[in-house]
PDB file of C-alpha atoms in Angstrom:
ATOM      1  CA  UNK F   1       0.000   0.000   0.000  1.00 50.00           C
ATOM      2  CA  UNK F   2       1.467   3.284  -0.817  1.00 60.00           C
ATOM      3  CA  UNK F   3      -0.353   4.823   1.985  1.00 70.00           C
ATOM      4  CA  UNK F   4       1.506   2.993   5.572  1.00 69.00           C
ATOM      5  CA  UNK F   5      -1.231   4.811   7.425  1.00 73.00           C
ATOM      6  CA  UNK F   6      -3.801   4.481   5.223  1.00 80.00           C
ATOM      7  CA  UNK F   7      -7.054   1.991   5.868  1.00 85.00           C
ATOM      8  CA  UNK F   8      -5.418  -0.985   3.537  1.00 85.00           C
ATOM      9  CA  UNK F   9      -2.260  -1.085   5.356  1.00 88.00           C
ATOM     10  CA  UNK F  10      -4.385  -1.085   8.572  1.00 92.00           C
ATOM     11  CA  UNK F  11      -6.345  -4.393   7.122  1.00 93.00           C
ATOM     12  CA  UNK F  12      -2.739  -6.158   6.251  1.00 93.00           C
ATOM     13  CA  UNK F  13      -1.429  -5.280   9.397  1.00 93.00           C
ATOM     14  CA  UNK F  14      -5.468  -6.846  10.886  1.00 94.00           C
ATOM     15  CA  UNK F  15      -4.636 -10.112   8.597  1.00 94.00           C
ATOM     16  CA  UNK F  16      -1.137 -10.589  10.008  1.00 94.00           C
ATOM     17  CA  UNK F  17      -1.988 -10.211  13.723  1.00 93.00           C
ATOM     18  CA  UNK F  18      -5.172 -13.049  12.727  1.00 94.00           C
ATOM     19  CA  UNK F  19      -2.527 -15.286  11.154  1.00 94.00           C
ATOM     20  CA  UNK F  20      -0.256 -14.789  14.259  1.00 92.00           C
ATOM     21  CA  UNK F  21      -3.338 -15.598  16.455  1.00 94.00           C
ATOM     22  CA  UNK F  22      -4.432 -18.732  14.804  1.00 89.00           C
ATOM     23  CA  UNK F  23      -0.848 -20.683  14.022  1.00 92.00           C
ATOM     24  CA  UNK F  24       1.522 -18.275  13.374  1.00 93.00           C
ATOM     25  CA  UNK F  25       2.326 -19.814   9.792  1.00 96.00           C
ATOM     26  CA  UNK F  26       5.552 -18.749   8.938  1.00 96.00           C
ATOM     27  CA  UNK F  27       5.684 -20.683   5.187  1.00 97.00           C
ATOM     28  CA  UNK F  28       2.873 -18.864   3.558  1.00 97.00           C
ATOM     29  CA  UNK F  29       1.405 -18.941  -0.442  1.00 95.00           C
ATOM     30  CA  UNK F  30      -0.697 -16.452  -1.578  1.00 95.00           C
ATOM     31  CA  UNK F  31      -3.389 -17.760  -4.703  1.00 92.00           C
ATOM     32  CA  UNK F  32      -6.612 -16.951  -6.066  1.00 92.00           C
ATOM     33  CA  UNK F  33      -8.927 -18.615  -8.569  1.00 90.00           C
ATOM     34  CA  UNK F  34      -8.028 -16.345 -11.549  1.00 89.00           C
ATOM     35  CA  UNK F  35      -5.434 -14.204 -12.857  1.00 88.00           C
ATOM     36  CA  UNK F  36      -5.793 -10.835 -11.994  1.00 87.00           C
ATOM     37  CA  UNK F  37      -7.078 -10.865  -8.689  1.00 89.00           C
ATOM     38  CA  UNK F  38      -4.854  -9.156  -5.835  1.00 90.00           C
ATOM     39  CA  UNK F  39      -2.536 -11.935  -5.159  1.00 93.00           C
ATOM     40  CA  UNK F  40       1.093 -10.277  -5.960  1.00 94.00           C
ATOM     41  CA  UNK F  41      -0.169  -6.690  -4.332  1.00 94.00           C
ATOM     42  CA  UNK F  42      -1.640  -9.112  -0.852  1.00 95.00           C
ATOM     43  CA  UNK F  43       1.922 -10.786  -1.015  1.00 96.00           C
ATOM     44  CA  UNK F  44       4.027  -7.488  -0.951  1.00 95.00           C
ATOM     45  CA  UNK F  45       1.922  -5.845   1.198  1.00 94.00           C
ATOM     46  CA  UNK F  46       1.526  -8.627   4.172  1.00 96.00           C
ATOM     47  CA  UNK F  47       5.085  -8.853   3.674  1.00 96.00           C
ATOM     48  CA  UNK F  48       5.498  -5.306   4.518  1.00 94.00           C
ATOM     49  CA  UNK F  49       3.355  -5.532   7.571  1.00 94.00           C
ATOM     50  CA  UNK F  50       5.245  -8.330   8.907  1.00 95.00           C
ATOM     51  CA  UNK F  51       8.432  -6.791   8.113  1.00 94.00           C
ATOM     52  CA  UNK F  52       7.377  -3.416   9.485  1.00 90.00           C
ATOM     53  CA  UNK F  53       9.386  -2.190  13.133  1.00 76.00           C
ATOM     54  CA  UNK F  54      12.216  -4.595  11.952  1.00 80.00           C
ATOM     55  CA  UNK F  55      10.647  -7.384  14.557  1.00 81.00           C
ATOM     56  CA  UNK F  56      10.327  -9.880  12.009  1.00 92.00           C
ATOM     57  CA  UNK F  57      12.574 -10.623   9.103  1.00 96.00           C
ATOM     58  CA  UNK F  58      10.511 -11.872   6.046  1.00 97.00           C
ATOM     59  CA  UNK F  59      11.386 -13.086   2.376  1.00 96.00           C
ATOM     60  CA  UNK F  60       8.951 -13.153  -0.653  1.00 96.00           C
ATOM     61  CA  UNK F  61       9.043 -16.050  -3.280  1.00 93.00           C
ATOM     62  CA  UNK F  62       8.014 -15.241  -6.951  1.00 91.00           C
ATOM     63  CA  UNK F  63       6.772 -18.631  -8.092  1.00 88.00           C
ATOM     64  CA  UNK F  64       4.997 -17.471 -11.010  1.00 83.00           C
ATOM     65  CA  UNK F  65       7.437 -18.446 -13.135  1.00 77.00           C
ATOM     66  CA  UNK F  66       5.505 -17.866 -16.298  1.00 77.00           C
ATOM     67  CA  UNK F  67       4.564 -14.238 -15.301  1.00 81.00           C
ATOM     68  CA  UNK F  68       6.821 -13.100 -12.762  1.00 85.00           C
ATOM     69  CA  UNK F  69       4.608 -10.274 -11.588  1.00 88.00           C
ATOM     70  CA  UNK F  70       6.340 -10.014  -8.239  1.00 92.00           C
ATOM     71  CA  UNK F  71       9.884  -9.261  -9.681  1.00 89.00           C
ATOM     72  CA  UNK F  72       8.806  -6.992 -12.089  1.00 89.00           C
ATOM     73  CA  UNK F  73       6.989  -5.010  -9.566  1.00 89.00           C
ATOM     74  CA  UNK F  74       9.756  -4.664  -7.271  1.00 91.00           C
ATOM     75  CA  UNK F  75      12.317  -4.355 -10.282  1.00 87.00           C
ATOM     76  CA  UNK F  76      14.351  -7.055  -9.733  1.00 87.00           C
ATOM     77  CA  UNK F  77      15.797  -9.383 -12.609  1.00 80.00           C
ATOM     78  CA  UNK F  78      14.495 -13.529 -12.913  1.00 76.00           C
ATOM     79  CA  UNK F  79      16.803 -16.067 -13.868  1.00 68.00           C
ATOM     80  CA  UNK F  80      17.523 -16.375 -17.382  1.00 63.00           C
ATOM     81  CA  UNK F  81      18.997 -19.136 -17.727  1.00 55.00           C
ATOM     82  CA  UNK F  82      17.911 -22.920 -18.997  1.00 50.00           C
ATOM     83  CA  UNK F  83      17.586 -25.234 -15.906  1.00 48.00           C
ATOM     84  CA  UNK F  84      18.002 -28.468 -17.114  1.00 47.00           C
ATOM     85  CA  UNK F  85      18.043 -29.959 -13.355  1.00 47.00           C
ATOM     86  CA  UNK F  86      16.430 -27.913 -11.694  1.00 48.00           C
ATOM     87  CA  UNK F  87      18.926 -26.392  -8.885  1.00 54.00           C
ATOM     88  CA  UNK F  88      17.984 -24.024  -7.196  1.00 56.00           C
ATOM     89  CA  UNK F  89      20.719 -22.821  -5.082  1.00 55.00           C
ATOM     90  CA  UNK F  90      23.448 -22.470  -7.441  1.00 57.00           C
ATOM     91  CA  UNK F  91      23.460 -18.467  -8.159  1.00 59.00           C
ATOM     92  CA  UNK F  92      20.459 -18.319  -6.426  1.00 72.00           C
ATOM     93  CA  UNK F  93      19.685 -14.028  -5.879  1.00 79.00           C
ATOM     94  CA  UNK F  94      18.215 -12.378  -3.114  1.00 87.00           C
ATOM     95  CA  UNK F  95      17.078  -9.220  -3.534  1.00 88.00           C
ATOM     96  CA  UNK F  96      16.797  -7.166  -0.304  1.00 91.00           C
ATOM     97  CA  UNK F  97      14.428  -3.782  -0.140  1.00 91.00           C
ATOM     98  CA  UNK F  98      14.860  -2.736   3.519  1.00 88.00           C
ATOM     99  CA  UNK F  99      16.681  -4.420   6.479  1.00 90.00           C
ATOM    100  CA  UNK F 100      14.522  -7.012   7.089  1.00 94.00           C
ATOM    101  CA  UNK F 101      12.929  -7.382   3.836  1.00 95.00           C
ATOM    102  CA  UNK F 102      13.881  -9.806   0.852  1.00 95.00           C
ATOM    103  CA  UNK F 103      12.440 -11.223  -2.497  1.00 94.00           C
ATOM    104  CA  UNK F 104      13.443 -14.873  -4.427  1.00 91.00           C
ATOM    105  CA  UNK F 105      12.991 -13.250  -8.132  1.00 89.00           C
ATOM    106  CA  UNK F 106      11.172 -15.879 -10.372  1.00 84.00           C
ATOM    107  CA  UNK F 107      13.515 -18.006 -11.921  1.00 73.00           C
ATOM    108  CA  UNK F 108      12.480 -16.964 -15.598  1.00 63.00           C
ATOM    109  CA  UNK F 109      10.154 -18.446 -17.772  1.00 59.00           C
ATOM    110  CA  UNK F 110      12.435 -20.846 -20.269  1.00 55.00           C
ATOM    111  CA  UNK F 111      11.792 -23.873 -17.221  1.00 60.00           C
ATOM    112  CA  UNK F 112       9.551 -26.702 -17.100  1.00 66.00           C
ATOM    113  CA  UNK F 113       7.442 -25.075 -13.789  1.00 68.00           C
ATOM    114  CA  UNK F 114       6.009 -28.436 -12.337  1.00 69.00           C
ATOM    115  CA  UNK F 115       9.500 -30.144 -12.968  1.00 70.00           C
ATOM    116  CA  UNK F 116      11.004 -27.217 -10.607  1.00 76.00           C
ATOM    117  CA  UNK F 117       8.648 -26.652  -8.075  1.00 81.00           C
ATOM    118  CA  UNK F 118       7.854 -30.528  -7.195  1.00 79.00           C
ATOM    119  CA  UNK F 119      11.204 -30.664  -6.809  1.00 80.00           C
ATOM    120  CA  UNK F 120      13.588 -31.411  -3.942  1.00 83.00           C
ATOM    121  CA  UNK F 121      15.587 -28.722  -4.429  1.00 82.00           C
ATOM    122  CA  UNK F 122      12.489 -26.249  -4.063  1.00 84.00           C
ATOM    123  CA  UNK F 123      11.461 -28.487  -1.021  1.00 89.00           C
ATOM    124  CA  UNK F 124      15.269 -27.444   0.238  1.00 89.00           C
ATOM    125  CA  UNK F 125      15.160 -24.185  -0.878  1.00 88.00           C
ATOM    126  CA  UNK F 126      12.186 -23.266   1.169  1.00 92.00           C
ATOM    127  CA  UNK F 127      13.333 -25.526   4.468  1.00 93.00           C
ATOM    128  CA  UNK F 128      16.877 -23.301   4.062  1.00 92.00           C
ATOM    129  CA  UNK F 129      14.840 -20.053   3.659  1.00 94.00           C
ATOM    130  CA  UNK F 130      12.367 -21.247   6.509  1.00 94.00           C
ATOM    131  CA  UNK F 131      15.779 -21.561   8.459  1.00 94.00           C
ATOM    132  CA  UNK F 132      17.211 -17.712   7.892  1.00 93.00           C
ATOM    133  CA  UNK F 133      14.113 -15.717   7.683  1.00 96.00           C
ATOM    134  CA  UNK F 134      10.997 -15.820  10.198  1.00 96.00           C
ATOM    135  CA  UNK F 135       8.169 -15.935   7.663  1.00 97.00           C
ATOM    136  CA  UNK F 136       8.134 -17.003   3.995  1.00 97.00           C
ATOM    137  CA  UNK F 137       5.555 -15.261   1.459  1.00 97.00           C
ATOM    138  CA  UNK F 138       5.033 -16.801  -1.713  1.00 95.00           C
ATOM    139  CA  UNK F 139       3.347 -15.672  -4.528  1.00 94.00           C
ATOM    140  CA  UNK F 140       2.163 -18.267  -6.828  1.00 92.00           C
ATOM    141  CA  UNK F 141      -0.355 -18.546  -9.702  1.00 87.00           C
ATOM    142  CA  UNK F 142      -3.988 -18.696 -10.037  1.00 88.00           C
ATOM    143  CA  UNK F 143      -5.245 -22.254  -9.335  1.00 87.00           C
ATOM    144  CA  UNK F 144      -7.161 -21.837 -12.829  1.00 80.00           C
ATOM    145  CA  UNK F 145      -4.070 -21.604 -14.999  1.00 73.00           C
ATOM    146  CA  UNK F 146      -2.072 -24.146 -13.194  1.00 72.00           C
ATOM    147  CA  UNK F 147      -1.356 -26.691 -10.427  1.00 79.00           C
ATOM    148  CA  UNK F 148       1.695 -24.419  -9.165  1.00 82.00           C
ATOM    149  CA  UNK F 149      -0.125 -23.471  -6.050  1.00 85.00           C
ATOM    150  CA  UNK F 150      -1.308 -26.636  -5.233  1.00 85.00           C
ATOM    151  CA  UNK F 151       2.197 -27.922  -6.209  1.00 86.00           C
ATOM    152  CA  UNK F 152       3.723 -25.154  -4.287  1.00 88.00           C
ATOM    153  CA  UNK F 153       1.346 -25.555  -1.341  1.00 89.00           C
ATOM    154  CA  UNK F 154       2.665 -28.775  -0.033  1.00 89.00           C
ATOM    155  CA  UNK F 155       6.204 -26.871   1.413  1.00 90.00           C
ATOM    156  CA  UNK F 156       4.041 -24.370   3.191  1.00 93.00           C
ATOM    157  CA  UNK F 157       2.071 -23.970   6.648  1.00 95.00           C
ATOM    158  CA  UNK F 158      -0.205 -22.035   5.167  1.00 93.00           C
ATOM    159  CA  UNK F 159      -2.405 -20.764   2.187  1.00 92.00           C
ATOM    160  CA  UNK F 160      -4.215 -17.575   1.579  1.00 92.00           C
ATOM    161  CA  UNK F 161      -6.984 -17.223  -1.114  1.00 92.00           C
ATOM    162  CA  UNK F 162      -7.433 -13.911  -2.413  1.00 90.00           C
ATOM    163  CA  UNK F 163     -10.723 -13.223  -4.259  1.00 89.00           C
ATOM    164  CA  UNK F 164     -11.759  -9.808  -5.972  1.00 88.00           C
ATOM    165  CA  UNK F 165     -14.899  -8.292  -4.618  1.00 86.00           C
ATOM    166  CA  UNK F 166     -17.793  -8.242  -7.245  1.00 84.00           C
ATOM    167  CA  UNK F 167     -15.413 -10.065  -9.777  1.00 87.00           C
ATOM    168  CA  UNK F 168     -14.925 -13.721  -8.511  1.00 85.00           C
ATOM    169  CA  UNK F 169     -17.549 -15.818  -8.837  1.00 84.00           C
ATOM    170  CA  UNK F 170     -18.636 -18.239  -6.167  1.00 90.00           C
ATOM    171  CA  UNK F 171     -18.389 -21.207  -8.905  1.00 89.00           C
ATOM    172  CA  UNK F 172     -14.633 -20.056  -9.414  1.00 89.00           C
ATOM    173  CA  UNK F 173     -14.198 -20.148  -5.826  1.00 87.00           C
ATOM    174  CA  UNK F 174     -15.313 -23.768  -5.899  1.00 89.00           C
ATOM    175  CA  UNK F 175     -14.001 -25.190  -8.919  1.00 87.00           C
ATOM    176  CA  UNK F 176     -10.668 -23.711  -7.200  1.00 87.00           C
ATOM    177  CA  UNK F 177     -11.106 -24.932  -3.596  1.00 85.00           C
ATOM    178  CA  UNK F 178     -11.504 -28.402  -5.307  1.00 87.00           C
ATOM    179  CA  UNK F 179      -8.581 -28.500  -7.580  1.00 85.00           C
ATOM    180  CA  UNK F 180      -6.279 -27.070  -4.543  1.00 83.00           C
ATOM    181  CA  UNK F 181      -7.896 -30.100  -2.262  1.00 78.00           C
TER     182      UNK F 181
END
């Protein structure tokens, strides 16, 4: 939110105390049912909330690798090149924005996605991130143009589902609960 004391900031800093209160996930993806629906704006901005007061250090994961809205937002470069294996460590960049804050840029878009993020190394990569950082954001695609966030899901404590008021349906909320299980 480009307002930090503005009435949207107030409701991400509302959703991270409620997270905090039920489980305290600290692995957390970030889907909707369809493109276009809130999901890399939610990720940066409950990021900032938890980062906020430097209390809490927190990394964001673009895994939309085949429309890394996430890095382009916060201007940082994906991967470019061909991942045969995928390995995700080797070069692996971190992009940091304030003390405590820190984005994964997607890896780029010339990769099989499934073959990456079912992966062990992905499973690694988030158990080594879990390890440095207190919470984990990821921001993965919409459940109708892939099974990423399901796929990405099973590494995490926690999903959110972002819908957009007067524009998701209820039978896209469905069909997308299902697929995600």
């Amino acid at each position: 939110s480009s307002d930090p004391d503005g009435a949207r900031a107030e409701q991400y800093r509302l959703l991270r105390c409620r997270l905090q209160d039920l489980s305290d996930p600290r692995v957390i993806v970030v889907t909707s049912a369809m493109r276009g629906e809130g999901k890399t704006m939610a990720v940066a901005n409950l990021a900032l909330a938890y980062a906020e007061g430097g209390a809490h250090s927190v990394v964001m994961i673009d895994a939309h690798l085949s429309a890394p809205r996430l890095t382009e937002v916060l201007g940082a470069q994906a991967r470019s090149e061909v991942m045969q294996e995928p390995d995700l460590t080797s070069g692996l960049d971190i992009w940091q924005y304030e003390p405590n804050l820190f984005l994964v840029p997607a890896l780029g878009q010339r990769i099989k996605r499934s073959a990456v993020l079912s992966s062990p190394s992905f499973a690694m990569l988030i158990a080594d991130l879990r390890q440095t950082f207190d919470y984990v954001i990821i921001d993965s695609p919409a459940v109708a143009s892939a099974a990423d966030a399901k796929i990405v899901m099973r590494n995490a404590d926690a999903g959110l589902f972002v819908t957009r008021s007067r524009k998701t349906t209820q039978q896209q909320v469905r069909v997308a609960l299902d697929r995600l299980g």
